[in-house]
Tab-separated table of C-alpha atoms in Angstrom:
chain	number	residue	atom	x	y	z
A	1	ASN	CA	99.275	107.486	67.678
A	2	ALA	CA	96.831	109.630	69.813
A	3	GLY	CA	95.645	108.061	73.013
A	4	VAL	CA	96.633	107.546	76.565
A	5	THR	CA	99.913	106.086	77.295
A	6	GLN	CA	100.600	104.302	80.576
A	7	THR	CA	104.071	103.034	81.698
A	8	PRO	CA	105.160	100.689	82.780
A	9	LYS	CA	102.900	97.850	81.574
A	10	PHE	CA	104.133	95.367	84.373
A	11	GLN	CA	105.787	95.901	87.859
A	12	VAL	CA	106.841	94.060	90.770
A	13	LEU	CA	107.395	96.001	94.065
A	14	LYS	CA	108.259	94.776	97.664
A	15	THR	CA	106.066	95.861	100.297
A	16	GLY	CA	107.092	99.421	101.617
A	17	GLN	CA	108.595	100.559	98.369
A	18	SER	CA	107.316	103.579	96.540
A	19	MET	CA	106.981	103.958	92.769
A	20	THR	CA	104.882	106.260	90.441
A	21	LEU	CA	102.484	105.056	87.568
A	22	GLN	CA	102.855	107.105	84.644
A	23	CYS	CA	99.941	108.442	82.613
A	24	ALA	CA	100.012	110.847	79.624
A	25	GLN	CA	97.530	111.783	77.096
A	26	ASP	CA	98.040	113.925	73.790
A	27	MET	CA	94.261	114.638	72.987
A	28	ASN	CA	94.086	117.609	75.207
A	29	HIS	CA	91.579	116.220	77.361
A	30	GLU	CA	90.626	118.210	80.440
A	31	TYR	CA	89.253	115.135	82.412
A	32	MET	CA	91.760	112.346	83.831
A	33	SER	CA	91.343	109.669	86.046
A	34	TRP	CA	92.756	106.609	87.803
A	35	TYR	CA	91.094	103.035	88.247
A	36	ARG	CA	91.980	99.838	89.783
A	37	GLN	CA	90.741	96.714	88.614
A	38	ASP	CA	90.376	93.652	91.009
A	39	PRO	CA	88.766	90.231	90.009
A	40	GLY	CA	85.032	90.350	90.555
A	41	MET	CA	85.054	94.001	91.751
A	42	GLY	CA	84.948	95.832	88.439
A	43	LEU	CA	86.971	99.243	88.038
A	44	ARG	CA	87.094	101.386	90.894
A	45	LEU	CA	87.952	105.026	90.967
A	46	ILE	CA	91.185	105.969	92.864
A	47	HIS	CA	91.747	109.572	92.136
A	48	TYR	CA	90.389	112.155	89.279
A	49	SER	CA	91.297	115.555	87.895
A	50	VAL	CA	89.015	118.045	86.017
A	51	GLY	CA	91.946	119.877	84.858
A	52	ALA	CA	95.554	121.132	85.413
A	53	GLY	CA	96.182	121.921	89.191
A	54	ILE	CA	92.870	120.192	90.329
A	55	THR	CA	92.533	116.784	91.798
A	56	ASP	CA	90.053	115.071	93.839
A	57	GLN	CA	89.587	111.597	95.896
A	58	GLY	CA	87.494	108.766	94.332
A	59	GLU	CA	86.148	105.711	95.986
A	60	VAL	CA	89.347	104.035	97.126
A	61	PRO	CA	91.927	107.096	97.397
A	62	ASN	CA	94.003	105.533	100.571
A	63	GLY	CA	97.564	104.804	99.877
A	64	TYR	CA	97.673	106.849	96.646
A	65	ASN	CA	98.684	110.166	95.612
A	66	VAL	CA	98.130	112.189	92.440
A	67	SER	CA	98.979	115.657	90.934
A	68	ARG	CA	98.316	117.315	87.665
A	69	SER	CA	100.712	119.959	86.788
A	70	THR	CA	100.004	119.747	83.156
A	71	THR	CA	96.978	118.918	81.062
A	72	GLU	CA	98.706	116.184	79.369
A	73	ASP	CA	100.155	113.957	82.643
A	74	PHE	CA	98.512	112.398	85.457
A	75	PRO	CA	100.850	110.320	87.480
A	76	LEU	CA	99.812	107.935	90.153
A	77	ARG	CA	102.141	107.620	93.138
A	78	LEU	CA	102.080	104.730	95.774
A	79	LEU	CA	103.601	105.984	98.775
A	80	SER	CA	104.468	102.792	100.626
A	81	ALA	CA	103.235	99.648	98.609
A	82	ALA	CA	101.069	97.019	100.311
A	83	PRO	CA	99.943	93.606	99.140
A	84	SER	CA	96.417	94.901	99.103
A	85	GLN	CA	97.577	97.311	96.273
A	86	THR	CA	98.125	94.246	93.796
A	87	SER	CA	96.030	95.131	90.996
A	88	VAL	CA	95.589	96.261	87.410
A	89	TYR	CA	95.451	100.172	87.156
A	90	PHE	CA	93.932	101.892	84.229
A	91	CYS	CA	94.209	105.573	83.516
A	92	ALA	CA	91.463	107.161	81.383
A	93	SER	CA	90.898	110.715	79.869
A	94	SER	CA	87.808	112.441	78.630
A	95	PRO	CA	86.732	115.979	77.331
A	96	PRO	CA	83.991	117.629	79.291
A	97	HIS	CA	80.816	116.156	78.109
A	98	ARG	CA	80.057	119.144	75.639
A	99	GLY	CA	79.792	116.939	72.716
A	100	LEU	CA	76.999	114.085	72.565
A	101	GLU	CA	79.282	111.310	71.833
A	102	ASP	CA	82.345	112.456	74.059
A	103	GLY	CA	83.628	109.204	75.838
A	104	TYR	CA	86.407	107.655	77.719
A	105	THR	CA	89.690	106.911	76.488
A	106	PHE	CA	91.680	104.329	78.310
A	107	GLY	CA	95.329	103.451	78.638
A	108	SER	CA	96.509	99.794	78.054
A	109	GLY	CA	96.914	99.396	81.957
A	110	THR	CA	99.739	98.757	84.556
A	111	ARG	CA	99.713	95.210	86.199
A	112	LEU	CA	101.163	95.634	89.673
A	113	THR	CA	102.286	93.145	91.823
A	114	VAL	CA	103.395	93.656	95.513
A	115	VAL	CA	104.936	91.060	97.327
B	1	GLU	CA	76.476	106.835	96.851
B	2	LEU	CA	75.952	105.513	93.231
B	3	LYS	CA	75.677	101.906	92.892
B	4	VAL	CA	75.727	99.830	89.574
B	5	GLU	CA	74.762	96.340	89.450
B	6	GLN	CA	75.075	93.923	86.471
B	7	ASN	CA	73.645	90.482	85.974
B	8	PRO	CA	74.231	87.992	85.166
B	9	LEU	CA	77.967	87.877	86.233
B	10	PHE	CA	78.851	84.866	84.056
B	11	LEU	CA	77.147	83.893	81.112
B	12	SER	CA	77.695	80.810	78.975
B	13	MET	CA	75.735	80.760	75.942
B	14	GLN	CA	75.841	78.677	72.657
B	15	GLU	CA	76.750	79.968	69.292
B	16	GLY	CA	73.581	81.296	67.771
B	17	LYS	CA	71.483	81.963	70.894
B	18	ASN	CA	70.116	85.378	71.992
B	19	TYR	CA	70.725	86.656	75.435
B	20	THR	CA	70.379	89.828	77.531
B	21	ILE	CA	72.684	91.569	80.226
B	22	TYR	CA	70.998	93.869	82.556
B	23	CYS	CA	72.680	97.051	84.311
B	24	ASN	CA	70.696	98.826	86.925
B	25	TYR	CA	71.975	101.750	88.619
B	26	SER	CA	70.878	103.509	91.907
B	27	THR	CA	70.504	107.203	91.148
B	28	THR	CA	70.108	109.738	88.256
B	29	SER	CA	72.604	109.167	85.787
B	30	ASP	CA	73.889	111.722	83.098
B	31	ARG	CA	75.168	109.049	80.739
B	32	LEU	CA	75.606	105.366	80.399
B	33	TYR	CA	78.241	103.267	78.769
B	34	TRP	CA	79.104	99.801	77.752
B	35	TYR	CA	82.597	98.601	77.237
B	36	ARG	CA	83.975	95.409	76.383
B	37	GLN	CA	87.245	93.865	77.617
B	38	ASP	CA	89.344	91.049	76.399
B	39	PRO	CA	91.565	89.147	78.863
B	40	GLY	CA	94.448	91.037	79.431
B	41	LYS	CA	93.413	94.033	77.564
B	42	SER	CA	92.215	97.542	78.179
B	43	LEU	CA	88.685	98.594	77.921
B	44	GLU	CA	87.166	99.129	74.344
B	45	SER	CA	84.284	101.608	74.289
B	46	LEU	CA	81.067	99.935	72.821
B	47	PHE	CA	78.090	102.569	73.165
B	48	VAL	CA	77.224	105.525	74.762
B	49	LEU	CA	73.576	106.067	75.871
B	50	LEU	CA	72.424	109.583	76.600
B	51	SER	CA	68.828	109.748	77.043
B	52	ASN	CA	65.609	107.661	77.871
B	53	GLY	CA	64.579	105.334	75.086
B	54	ALA	CA	68.057	105.543	73.481
B	55	VAL	CA	68.978	102.492	71.559
B	56	LYS	CA	71.977	101.682	69.644
B	57	GLN	CA	73.109	98.782	67.656
B	58	GLU	CA	76.491	97.869	66.450
B	59	GLY	CA	76.681	94.225	64.581
B	60	ARG	CA	74.894	91.651	66.913
B	61	LEU	CA	75.082	93.888	70.003
B	62	MET	CA	72.262	96.182	70.724
B	63	ALA	CA	72.242	98.587	73.864
B	64	SER	CA	69.119	100.270	75.348
B	65	LEU	CA	68.385	102.870	78.175
B	66	ASP	CA	65.465	103.380	80.363
B	67	THR	CA	66.264	106.255	82.646
B	68	LYS	CA	62.784	106.229	84.401
B	69	ALA	CA	63.651	102.354	85.412
B	70	ARG	CA	67.359	103.119	85.759
B	71	LEU	CA	67.880	100.258	83.492
B	72	SER	CA	70.136	99.407	80.691
B	73	THR	CA	70.198	96.220	78.716
B	74	LEU	CA	72.702	94.984	76.253
B	75	HIS	CA	71.386	92.412	73.817
B	76	ILE	CA	73.086	89.988	71.994
B	77	THR	CA	71.924	88.459	68.823
B	78	ALA	CA	72.941	85.135	67.239
B	79	ALA	CA	75.988	84.989	69.644
B	80	VAL	CA	79.385	84.090	67.884
B	81	HIS	CA	82.664	83.015	69.560
B	82	ASP	CA	84.256	86.267	68.864
B	83	LEU	CA	81.938	87.873	71.222
B	84	SER	CA	83.381	85.944	74.222
B	85	ALA	CA	84.783	88.773	76.605
B	86	THR	CA	83.865	90.577	79.830
B	87	TYR	CA	81.231	93.562	79.313
B	88	PHE	CA	80.998	96.317	81.583
B	89	CYS	CA	78.371	99.156	82.107
B	90	ALA	CA	79.462	102.387	83.730
B	91	VAL	CA	77.410	105.537	84.460
B	92	THR	CA	78.500	109.240	85.113
B	93	THR	CA	76.420	111.614	87.410
B	94	GLY	CA	77.382	114.782	88.400
B	95	THR	CA	81.099	115.242	87.871
B	96	ALA	CA	81.952	113.951	84.260
B	97	SER	CA	85.278	112.848	85.002
B	98	LYS	CA	83.968	110.227	87.383
B	99	LEU	CA	82.793	106.790	85.928
B	100	THR	CA	80.991	104.200	88.236
B	101	PHE	CA	81.453	100.563	86.975
B	102	GLY	CA	79.270	97.726	87.449
B	103	THR	CA	81.040	94.388	88.339
B	104	GLY	CA	81.142	92.992	84.786
B	105	THR	CA	79.528	90.186	82.900
B	106	ARG	CA	81.885	87.490	81.733
B	107	LEU	CA	80.523	86.151	78.631
B	108	GLN	CA	81.720	82.637	77.104
B	109	VAL	CA	80.100	81.822	73.805
B	110	THR	CA	80.648	78.032	73.072
B	111	LEU	CA	80.413	76.244	69.583
């Protein structure tokens, strides 16, 4: 099925460990982005990309790295996990807004706990 | 810096009643979105609003946009239990790759 695929769905990390959250889309969308969702705070943008080889920081980028070597993939790396990074992470993709109804497709999320 | 505010944060309503969720944003926006999220699930797109005066309806939900007031509303008509969820508004401005979300409104429809 076409869409945005995130792996893993659940992860428990120890403080200081590193890991990569995977995000892949098969809709040939140019735009991809990562959000974290915390209770009472909505979703906040971590990093985003407007195309392969181009990334930029969002509202809460500290502690996270991204790269975009292909159109399809946009992995999010936690360099040294901290309890403050316990959250639900969503990846989203979108075509450029040339069409009137172009919107965002969200992945199913990764629930991360850092202990 | 773009800020998006929703109110109320929590809404408990009886089945059959009407209510409105409000979404205010602080700067000129290109597009406004409404999403629904069920507990433990991803976000489901409800509406995309592009221009001043835009109104969209789907079932018991109707969304409108007033760009001059920087205000969008999500009106619920004759609520049913199945509408219980958290509703988010989000806007884009400038770079289309960036969505700024409101804090969400948790809707609970009781019998």
